Amino acid sequence: MRKPFIAANWKMTKTIGETEEFINAFLPMVKHIGDVDILIAPPFTSLSTAARLLKSSNVSLGAQNVYYEEKGAYTGEISPGMLLSAGCSCVIIGHSERRQYFSETDEIVNKKIKLARKSGLDVILCIGESLEQRESNRTFEVLENQLGGSLRDLSLDGITIAYEPIWAIGTGKTATKEQANEAHAHIRGWLRKNRDSADTVRIQYGGSVKPENIEELMSQPDVDGALVGGASLKPDSFAGIVTGAAKE
Ligand code: PGA
């Protein structure tokens, strides 16, 4: 039995004041929910404030990125130790926007996951195909390459996979529940062949998740949660997604 896991990826939105406003409104809406793991990943600048406000709540704190060195002359980068000291328990690694705009390869993603895990952070590893890859029937091949490269020499301990088809991110075009489950089942099949504990690893779906479609996505056997961008920016909308996931 895999506990549903719903995570908010705020990307580059929300000032410290807006973070405070969101959390103060959101916590009362979900405080009764115990059967869903809930995580918020605000920008780095909001982490300390969010950590203070989320303390002793049922919502945990994550970051959206991390570097693969512990310290040193890497201007602008943030280490796992810094994230832990800011109150994070988890970090998102390999989001398609990082891959697309900041040239992150599976090799870089792999190095980041290794240091994050060694440091004690849980990881949400993002993978997913582009529209062109899907239309040329290369979805499974792309997912397998991303898994193989990103998870090289790693166990699944502390790792959640987020399947995010790039064509569904921020486009309002959600994968159908069948498309999502097919990809999730394929990912789990690959993990089963190549790693231990594939049956306990959680696989989130990401890409235009909203309160209106969370229940049908969660009704699928291999969908264990969601990584939510746009619809996580308003407290009532994100609470609606969390509540929808709790019903299953
Ligand atoms: P979206 O983003 O929910 O706005 O499509 C999802 C993500 O990028 O994680």
Coordinates of C-alpha atoms and ligand atoms in Angstrom, one line a residue:
M1 CA 0.0 0.0 0.0
R2 CA 1.6 3.3 -1.1
K3 CA 0.5 6.4 0.7
P4 CA -0.6 9.2 -1.7
F5 CA 2.0 12.0 -2.0
I6 CA 1.0 15.4 -3.3
A7 CA 3.7 18.0 -3.9
A8 CA 3.5 21.7 -4.9
N9 CA 6.1 23.0 -7.2
W10 CA 5.8 26.8 -7.0
K11 CA 8.6 27.3 -9.6
M12 CA 9.7 31.0 -9.7
T13 CA 6.6 32.5 -8.1
K14 CA 5.8 33.9 -4.6
T15 CA 7.7 36.4 -2.5
I16 CA 8.3 35.8 1.2
G17 CA 5.1 37.7 2.0
E18 CA 3.1 35.7 -0.5
T19 CA 4.5 32.5 0.9
E20 CA 3.4 33.5 4.3
E21 CA -0.1 34.4 3.1
F22 CA -0.5 31.1 1.3
I23 CA 0.6 28.9 4.1
N24 CA -1.5 30.7 6.7
A25 CA -4.6 30.1 4.5
F26 CA -3.7 26.6 3.4
L27 CA -2.8 24.9 6.7
P28 CA -6.3 25.1 8.2
M29 CA -7.8 23.6 5.0
V30 CA -5.7 20.4 5.2
K31 CA -5.0 20.0 8.9
H32 CA -7.5 17.1 9.3
I33 CA -5.8 15.1 6.5
G34 CA -3.5 12.3 7.7
D35 CA -3.6 9.8 4.9
V36 CA -1.8 11.9 2.3
D37 CA 1.8 13.1 2.4
I38 CA 1.8 16.8 1.5
L39 CA 4.9 18.8 0.5
I40 CA 5.4 22.4 -0.6
A41 CA 8.5 23.4 -2.6
P42 CA 8.7 27.3 -2.7
P43 CA 11.6 29.2 -4.1
F44 CA 14.9 29.2 -2.1
T45 CA 14.2 32.7 -0.7
S46 CA 11.0 31.6 1.0
L47 CA 12.4 28.4 2.6
S48 CA 13.1 29.7 6.1
T49 CA 9.8 31.5 6.4
A50 CA 8.0 28.4 5.1
A51 CA 9.9 26.2 7.5
R52 CA 8.9 28.3 10.5
L53 CA 5.2 28.3 9.4
L54 CA 5.0 24.6 8.6
K55 CA 6.7 23.5 11.8
S56 CA 4.5 21.0 13.7
S57 CA 2.1 20.8 10.8
N58 CA 1.3 17.9 8.5
V59 CA 2.9 19.6 5.5
S60 CA 6.6 19.2 4.8
L61 CA 9.1 21.4 3.0
G62 CA 11.0 20.8 -0.2
A63 CA 13.3 22.7 -2.5
Q64 CA 13.2 22.8 -6.3
N65 CA 16.8 22.3 -7.1
V66 CA 20.2 21.5 -5.4
Y67 CA 23.8 21.4 -6.5
Y68 CA 26.0 18.3 -6.5
E69 CA 28.9 19.7 -4.5
E70 CA 29.0 20.2 -0.7
K71 CA 30.5 23.6 -0.7
G72 CA 33.0 25.8 -2.6
A73 CA 33.3 28.4 -5.3
Y74 CA 30.0 27.7 -7.2
T75 CA 28.4 31.2 -7.3
G76 CA 24.7 31.0 -7.1
E77 CA 24.4 27.4 -6.2
I78 CA 22.9 25.8 -3.1
S79 CA 24.1 22.6 -1.4
P80 CA 22.1 19.8 0.3
G81 CA 23.5 20.9 3.7
M82 CA 22.1 24.4 3.2
L83 CA 18.7 23.0 2.3
L84 CA 18.7 20.8 5.4
S85 CA 19.6 23.7 7.6
A86 CA 16.7 25.7 6.0
G87 CA 14.3 23.0 7.1
C88 CA 13.9 21.0 3.9
S89 CA 13.4 17.2 4.0
C90 CA 13.1 16.8 0.2
V91 CA 14.3 18.2 -3.1
I92 CA 12.9 18.1 -6.6
I93 CA 15.7 17.1 -9.1
G94 CA 15.7 16.9 -12.9
H95 CA 12.5 18.9 -13.6
S96 CA 12.0 19.3 -17.3
E97 CA 12.4 23.1 -17.0
R98 CA 15.9 22.5 -15.5
R99 CA 16.7 20.1 -18.3
Q100 CA 15.4 22.4 -21.0
Y101 CA 16.5 25.9 -19.8
F102 CA 19.6 25.0 -17.7
S103 CA 21.0 22.1 -19.7
E104 CA 20.7 19.5 -17.0
T105 CA 21.6 16.0 -18.3
D106 CA 20.8 12.7 -16.7
E107 CA 24.5 12.6 -15.6
I108 CA 24.1 15.9 -13.7
V109 CA 20.8 14.7 -12.3
N110 CA 22.4 11.5 -11.1
K111 CA 25.2 13.4 -9.3
K112 CA 22.6 15.7 -7.7
I113 CA 20.6 12.7 -6.5
K114 CA 23.6 11.0 -5.1
L115 CA 24.7 13.9 -2.9
A116 CA 21.2 14.8 -1.9
R117 CA 20.6 11.2 -0.7
K118 CA 24.0 10.9 1.0
S119 CA 23.1 14.1 2.8
G120 CA 19.8 12.7 4.0
L121 CA 17.4 14.5 1.7
D122 CA 14.5 12.7 0.1
V123 CA 14.3 13.2 -3.7
I124 CA 11.5 13.7 -6.3
L125 CA 13.1 12.7 -9.6
C126 CA 11.3 14.1 -12.6
I127 CA 11.2 12.4 -16.0
G128 CA 9.0 12.7 -19.0
E129 CA 8.8 12.8 -22.8
S130 CA 8.3 15.7 -25.2
L131 CA 5.4 15.8 -27.6
E132 CA 7.6 15.0 -30.5
Q133 CA 9.0 11.9 -28.7
R134 CA 5.5 10.7 -27.8
E135 CA 4.3 11.2 -31.4
S136 CA 7.2 9.2 -32.7
N137 CA 6.5 6.4 -30.3
R138 CA 9.6 6.9 -28.3
T139 CA 8.0 7.5 -24.9
F140 CA 9.1 4.3 -23.3
E141 CA 12.6 4.5 -24.6
V142 CA 13.0 8.0 -23.4
L143 CA 11.7 7.1 -19.9
E144 CA 14.0 4.1 -19.7
N145 CA 17.0 6.2 -20.7
Q146 CA 16.2 8.9 -18.1
L147 CA 15.7 6.3 -15.4
G148 CA 18.9 4.4 -16.3
G149 CA 21.0 7.6 -16.4
S150 CA 19.4 9.4 -13.4
L151 CA 19.4 6.4 -11.1
R152 CA 22.8 5.0 -12.0
D153 CA 24.3 3.2 -8.9
L154 CA 21.4 4.3 -6.8
S155 CA 18.8 2.4 -4.8
L156 CA 15.3 3.6 -4.7
D157 CA 15.5 4.4 -1.0
G158 CA 14.1 7.9 -0.3
I159 CA 13.2 8.5 -4.0
T160 CA 9.9 9.3 -5.5
I161 CA 9.5 9.4 -9.3
A162 CA 7.5 12.1 -10.9
Y163 CA 6.3 11.2 -14.4
E164 CA 5.7 14.6 -16.1
P165 CA 5.0 14.5 -19.9
I166 CA 6.5 17.8 -21.1
W167 CA 3.5 18.4 -23.4
A168 CA 1.2 18.4 -20.3
I169 CA 3.2 20.9 -18.1
G170 CA 1.5 24.3 -17.8
T171 CA -0.5 23.7 -21.0
G172 CA -3.8 22.8 -19.5
K173 CA -3.6 19.5 -21.5
T174 CA -3.5 16.7 -18.9
A175 CA -2.6 13.2 -19.9
T176 CA -5.6 10.9 -19.8
K177 CA -5.8 8.6 -16.9
E178 CA -5.0 5.7 -19.3
Q179 CA -1.9 7.5 -20.7
A180 CA -0.7 8.3 -17.2
N181 CA -1.2 4.8 -15.9
E182 CA 0.4 3.2 -19.0
A183 CA 3.6 5.3 -18.5
H184 CA 3.6 4.7 -14.7
A185 CA 3.2 1.0 -15.2
H186 CA 6.0 1.0 -17.6
I187 CA 8.2 2.9 -15.2
R188 CA 7.4 0.5 -12.4
G189 CA 8.1 -2.4 -14.7
W190 CA 11.5 -1.0 -15.5
L191 CA 12.2 -0.5 -11.8
R192 CA 11.1 -4.0 -11.0
K193 CA 13.6 -5.4 -13.5
N194 CA 16.5 -3.2 -12.4
R195 CA 16.0 -2.3 -8.7
D196 CA 14.6 -3.7 -5.5
S197 CA 11.5 -2.2 -3.9
A198 CA 9.8 -1.2 -7.1
D199 CA 6.5 -2.0 -5.5
T200 CA 6.9 0.5 -2.7
V201 CA 8.3 3.4 -4.7
R202 CA 5.7 6.2 -5.3
I203 CA 5.2 7.5 -8.8
Q204 CA 3.6 10.9 -9.0
Y205 CA 1.9 12.2 -12.1
G206 CA 2.6 15.9 -13.1
G207 CA 1.2 18.1 -15.8
S208 CA -1.9 20.3 -15.5
V209 CA -3.2 18.5 -12.4
K210 CA -6.1 20.3 -10.8
P211 CA -8.9 19.6 -8.3
E212 CA -11.2 18.5 -11.2
N213 CA -8.9 15.7 -12.5
I214 CA -7.0 14.5 -9.4
E215 CA -9.6 11.8 -8.5
E216 CA -9.6 10.1 -11.8
L217 CA -5.8 10.2 -12.0
M218 CA -5.6 8.7 -8.5
S219 CA -8.1 6.0 -9.4
Q220 CA -5.3 4.4 -11.5
P221 CA -3.4 1.6 -9.8
D222 CA 0.1 2.9 -10.6
V223 CA -0.6 6.6 -9.9
D224 CA 0.4 7.4 -6.3
G225 CA 0.2 11.1 -6.2
A226 CA 0.9 14.3 -8.1
L227 CA 3.5 17.0 -8.6
V228 CA 1.5 20.2 -9.1
G229 CA 2.6 23.5 -10.6
G230 CA -0.1 26.1 -11.6
A231 CA -2.9 24.7 -9.5
S232 CA -0.7 24.7 -6.3
L233 CA -0.4 28.5 -6.3
K234 CA -3.9 29.1 -4.7
P235 CA -4.6 27.6 -1.3
D236 CA -8.1 26.4 -2.1
S237 CA -7.1 24.9 -5.3
F238 CA -4.1 23.0 -3.8
A239 CA -6.2 22.0 -0.8
G240 CA -8.8 20.6 -3.3
I241 CA -6.2 18.4 -4.9
V242 CA -5.0 17.1 -1.6
T243 CA -8.5 16.4 -0.5
G244 CA -9.3 14.7 -3.8
A245 CA -6.2 12.4 -3.3
A246 CA -7.3 11.6 0.2
K247 CA -10.6 10.1 -1.0
E248 CA -9.0 7.1 -2.6
Ligands
PGA1 P1 1.7 22.3 -14.0 O1 3.2 22.0 -13.7 O2 0.9 21.6 -12.9 O3 1.6 23.8 -14.0 O4 1.4 21.7 -15.3 C1 3.6 20.7 -13.2 C2 5.1 20.7 -13.0 O5 5.9 21.3 -13.8 O6 5.6 20.1 -12.0

